[in-house]
């Protein structure tokens, strides 16, 4: 039943329509997720204060993920943060951040619809990522984030626990990402390092 | 395989996560410079067997440019440092001197 002010056109569709694959690690596309890019000098006191006041958590340390009141803050580079929150909240968080940043040199953009999000679940999650990204997975742990490549496409991932990870890539390459994760996680393709 | 530590992320990056940016510490000569200087700026490059300085970009990561000091013969990496400098920091030079006494590269030694 459609509610007033809603049309079918506004139904949110994720890139892969919530595709799932079950192998020796479960691969699934996450439901619509709010993603916000904040660019600005993270060492700047104005940026740090604005993030703290809106998010309830400060700027994360290098390559770290911080839990905040409205989601999570991911360190992307010395001048970039990614904020992950509920899809419906994203526009409000962007407005709050822009207001809090004021004249501070910065940029805040809602990029939710430009990205695709995938979840890996299973004790061999580290192995699936190690197959696809040039990362020493022994250096990764829960709460660390890396931007890297998965085979031929750029992506960012962070460990949500010791046996699960979340991966973000551009929406235009979502199918490529899903296919390579599914193929790597096929039963019978275990390497057995983890 | 070449592993370089990005001075901004502190992450050890494998070569394919990076984009090579050619020789480091090249001084730009633009309009008004002599033909010789302009030619040297455009075309003249070092091709050493040994200590070398290069620019790299952490293209799949934080996107930042940085410098690397390494050996073209052994592929040993002496260190990486920020892009915002006209010459290698003393700390990097000391590390090279410890392993390659008497080294020189362009005006540095």
XYZ file of C-alpha atoms in Angstrom:
303
model
C 0.000 0.000 0.000
C 1.540 3.258 -1.084
C 1.450 6.132 1.297
C 0.755 9.732 0.471
C 3.733 11.464 -1.084
C 5.317 8.192 -2.174
C 5.460 6.871 -5.687
C 6.826 3.669 -7.125
C 9.571 5.751 -8.713
C 10.991 6.500 -5.289
C 11.333 2.888 -4.191
C 14.985 2.473 -3.380
C 16.701 -0.217 -5.408
C 20.169 -1.407 -4.479
C 22.547 -2.264 -7.302
C 22.199 -6.056 -7.058
C 18.691 -6.204 -5.585
C 19.974 -7.814 -2.392
C 21.742 -10.703 -4.154
C 23.084 -13.519 -1.954
C 25.431 -16.426 -2.464
C 26.271 -19.134 -0.006
C 29.634 -20.821 -0.246
C 32.184 -21.478 2.440
C 31.661 -17.792 3.246
C 28.291 -16.075 2.877
C 28.218 -13.185 0.405
C 25.288 -10.804 0.439
C 24.481 -7.354 -0.777
C 23.574 -5.108 2.143
C 20.232 -3.293 2.230
C 20.296 0.378 1.170
C 22.944 2.050 3.310
C 23.608 5.721 3.959
C 27.102 6.813 2.944
C 28.492 10.303 3.310
C 31.826 11.621 2.109
C 33.388 14.365 4.177
C 36.441 16.090 2.748
C 38.491 18.521 4.772
C 41.754 18.612 6.691
C 41.209 16.037 9.451
C 43.930 17.700 11.534
C 41.916 20.942 11.496
C 40.297 21.799 14.852
C 37.122 23.058 13.120
C 36.625 19.766 11.275
C 37.302 17.721 14.418
C 34.846 19.780 16.471
C 32.091 19.570 13.851
C 32.437 15.785 13.483
C 32.374 15.343 17.253
C 29.303 17.533 17.731
C 27.219 15.912 14.967
C 28.416 12.311 15.206
C 29.038 12.032 18.949
C 32.449 10.571 18.168
C 35.681 12.149 17.089
C 37.735 11.765 13.916
C 39.062 8.192 13.879
C 42.761 7.393 14.004
C 44.580 6.511 10.772
C 43.034 3.419 9.097
C 40.515 3.061 11.947
C 36.741 2.773 12.180
C 34.911 4.537 15.018
C 31.408 3.753 16.227
C 29.351 6.939 16.472
C 25.849 7.823 17.677
C 24.403 7.754 14.154
C 26.560 5.088 12.554
C 30.242 4.631 11.924
C 33.088 6.886 10.826
C 35.746 5.442 8.519
C 39.190 6.976 7.956
C 39.718 7.225 4.200
C 42.749 9.530 3.851
C 44.312 12.459 5.750
C 41.568 14.661 4.280
C 38.624 12.329 3.810
C 36.134 10.499 6.015
C 33.324 8.141 5.060
C 30.308 8.141 7.337
C 28.111 5.053 7.198
C 24.604 5.394 8.623
C 20.986 4.405 8.011
C 19.872 5.263 4.466
C 17.035 7.534 5.653
C 19.309 9.457 7.997
C 21.962 10.427 5.438
C 20.423 13.698 4.216
C 19.880 14.908 7.775
C 23.444 14.060 8.798
C 24.772 15.902 5.726
C 22.708 18.983 6.622
C 23.869 18.842 10.252
C 27.512 18.481 9.248
C 27.355 21.346 6.760
C 25.787 23.548 9.439
C 28.361 22.517 12.048
C 31.301 23.010 9.673
C 30.182 26.535 8.791
C 33.010 28.442 7.156
C 35.571 25.641 7.676
C 37.043 24.630 4.312
C 35.277 21.345 3.664
C 32.798 19.418 1.548
C 30.061 16.997 2.625
C 28.157 14.912 0.080
C 25.606 12.113 0.328
C 27.045 9.375 -1.904
C 24.656 6.574 -0.828
C 23.294 6.018 -4.331
C 26.741 6.027 -5.953
C 28.012 3.013 -4.021
C 27.214 -0.647 -3.501
C 27.759 -2.444 -0.197
C 28.490 -6.143 0.318
C 28.793 -8.218 3.474
C 31.000 -11.250 3.981
C 30.172 -13.594 6.830
C 32.062 -16.679 7.876
C 35.234 -17.798 9.558
C 37.163 -17.670 6.241
C 36.222 -14.038 5.502
C 39.905 -13.033 5.717
C 40.756 -15.650 3.119
C 38.202 -14.383 0.582
C 39.633 -10.873 0.815
C 43.203 -12.176 0.670
C 42.338 -13.921 -2.608
C 41.180 -10.696 -4.252
C 43.025 -7.751 -2.700
C 46.813 -7.163 -2.412
C 46.560 -6.799 1.356
C 48.485 -8.571 4.072
C 45.375 -9.799 5.882
C 47.440 -10.703 8.933
C 47.700 -6.945 9.496
C 43.923 -6.509 9.530
C 41.680 -6.838 12.565
C 38.189 -5.841 13.648
C 37.888 -2.059 13.461
C 40.493 -1.421 10.769
C 39.662 -0.126 7.306
C 41.606 -0.219 4.047
C 41.016 1.283 0.646
C 42.451 -0.982 -1.991
C 41.526 -2.851 -5.128
C 39.527 -6.062 -5.450
C 40.909 -7.659 -8.617
C 40.478 -4.802 -11.112
C 38.209 -2.399 -9.239
C 38.791 0.066 -6.413
C 37.023 -0.705 -3.135
C 37.158 -0.098 0.593
C 36.557 -2.701 3.246
C 36.599 -2.969 6.993
C 36.392 -5.867 9.381
C 33.126 -5.677 11.316
C 34.320 -8.580 13.475
C 36.968 -11.270 13.256
C 34.806 -13.303 10.893
C 32.859 -10.699 8.954
C 33.652 -7.769 6.702
C 31.831 -5.045 4.834
C 32.950 -3.949 1.368
C 32.073 -0.731 -0.460
C 32.581 -0.238 -4.190
C 31.192 1.964 -6.929
C 27.650 1.061 -7.895
C 28.594 0.785 -11.579
C 30.861 -2.200 -10.809
C 28.590 -3.889 -8.258
C 27.967 -6.919 -10.461
C 31.694 -7.469 -11.026
C 32.250 -7.244 -7.276
C 29.443 -9.652 -6.431
C 30.566 -12.181 -9.039
C 34.177 -12.229 -7.889
C 33.164 -12.552 -4.227
C 30.738 -15.370 -5.071
C 33.323 -17.204 -7.160
C 36.019 -16.875 -4.508
C 33.664 -18.152 -1.819
C 32.470 -21.243 -3.722
C 32.493 -24.431 -1.714
C 35.490 -26.494 -2.764
C 37.654 -23.424 -3.391
C 39.044 -23.273 0.153
C 42.721 -22.476 0.545
C 42.647 -23.257 4.248
C 44.842 -20.426 5.489
C 42.189 -19.269 7.936
C 57.155 -7.470 -5.971
C 57.744 -4.043 -4.485
C 56.287 -3.116 -1.084
C 56.235 0.574 -0.185
C 54.898 2.066 3.030
C 52.578 5.001 2.346
C 53.763 7.803 4.659
C 50.180 9.064 5.000
C 48.372 5.765 5.734
C 51.244 3.953 7.374
C 50.028 0.957 5.382
C 52.402 -1.331 3.529
C 51.233 -1.170 -0.063
C 51.887 -3.678 -2.753
C 53.080 -2.218 -6.056
C 49.771 -2.742 -7.898
C 47.980 -0.542 -5.348
C 50.265 2.294 -6.385
C 50.837 4.337 -9.487
C 54.411 5.203 -10.496
C 55.134 8.894 -11.000
C 58.643 8.805 -12.418
C 61.743 10.439 -11.072
C 61.613 12.539 -7.892
C 62.882 16.043 -7.140
C 62.738 17.384 -10.689
C 62.823 21.150 -10.806
C 60.375 22.661 -13.250
C 61.650 25.128 -15.829
C 58.850 26.965 -17.609
C 58.418 30.044 -19.784
C 61.452 32.303 -19.827
C 63.956 29.565 -19.022
C 66.851 28.655 -21.280
C 66.394 25.947 -23.902
C 68.936 23.788 -22.086
C 67.102 23.980 -18.748
C 63.774 23.300 -20.402
C 65.159 20.304 -22.271
C 66.694 18.913 -19.071
C 63.404 19.381 -17.224
C 61.446 17.588 -19.948
C 63.763 14.796 -21.011
C 66.922 14.299 -18.980
C 66.470 11.523 -16.431
C 68.731 9.498 -14.206
C 68.999 5.797 -14.945
C 71.099 4.564 -12.051
C 72.113 1.061 -11.107
C 71.737 1.517 -7.374
C 70.247 4.308 -5.270
C 67.281 6.018 -6.892
C 64.527 8.425 -5.877
C 61.030 8.111 -7.264
C 57.562 9.551 -6.952
C 54.630 7.229 -6.312
C 50.929 7.748 -5.774
C 48.796 5.630 -3.440
C 46.161 5.542 -6.145
C 43.866 2.789 -4.824
C 44.210 4.041 -1.244
C 44.403 7.549 0.169
C 45.287 9.019 -3.237
C 48.327 10.906 -1.956
C 51.640 11.401 -3.728
C 54.800 10.469 -1.874
C 58.505 9.880 -2.462
C 60.424 6.636 -2.231
C 64.167 5.995 -1.966
C 65.166 2.583 -3.185
C 67.855 0.553 -4.928
C 67.209 -0.367 -8.565
C 69.670 -3.229 -8.386
C 68.520 -5.085 -5.265
C 64.965 -3.630 -5.080
C 65.740 -2.763 -1.459
C 63.594 0.106 -0.169
C 65.452 2.601 2.033
C 62.351 4.536 2.979
C 59.382 6.637 1.895
C 58.686 10.256 2.759
C 56.174 13.042 2.149
C 55.878 14.727 -1.241
C 56.142 18.234 0.183
C 59.927 18.473 0.099
C 62.603 19.500 -2.410
C 65.144 16.961 -1.234
C 65.220 13.710 0.754
C 65.102 14.214 4.539
C 68.361 13.676 6.435
C 66.921 10.570 8.087
C 66.493 8.904 4.675
C 69.954 9.997 3.520
C 71.448 8.512 6.703
C 69.682 5.200 6.093
C 71.092 5.057 2.564
C 74.594 6.025 3.726
C 74.524 3.203 6.270
C 73.898 0.664 3.515
C 75.520 2.275 0.453
C 78.487 4.322 1.727
C 79.615 6.963 -0.748
C 76.352 6.994 -2.729
C 75.363 9.989 -4.798
C 72.365 10.859 -6.951
C 72.151 14.123 -8.888
C 73.110 16.776 -6.309
C 72.394 14.583 -3.286
C 74.833 12.375 -1.432
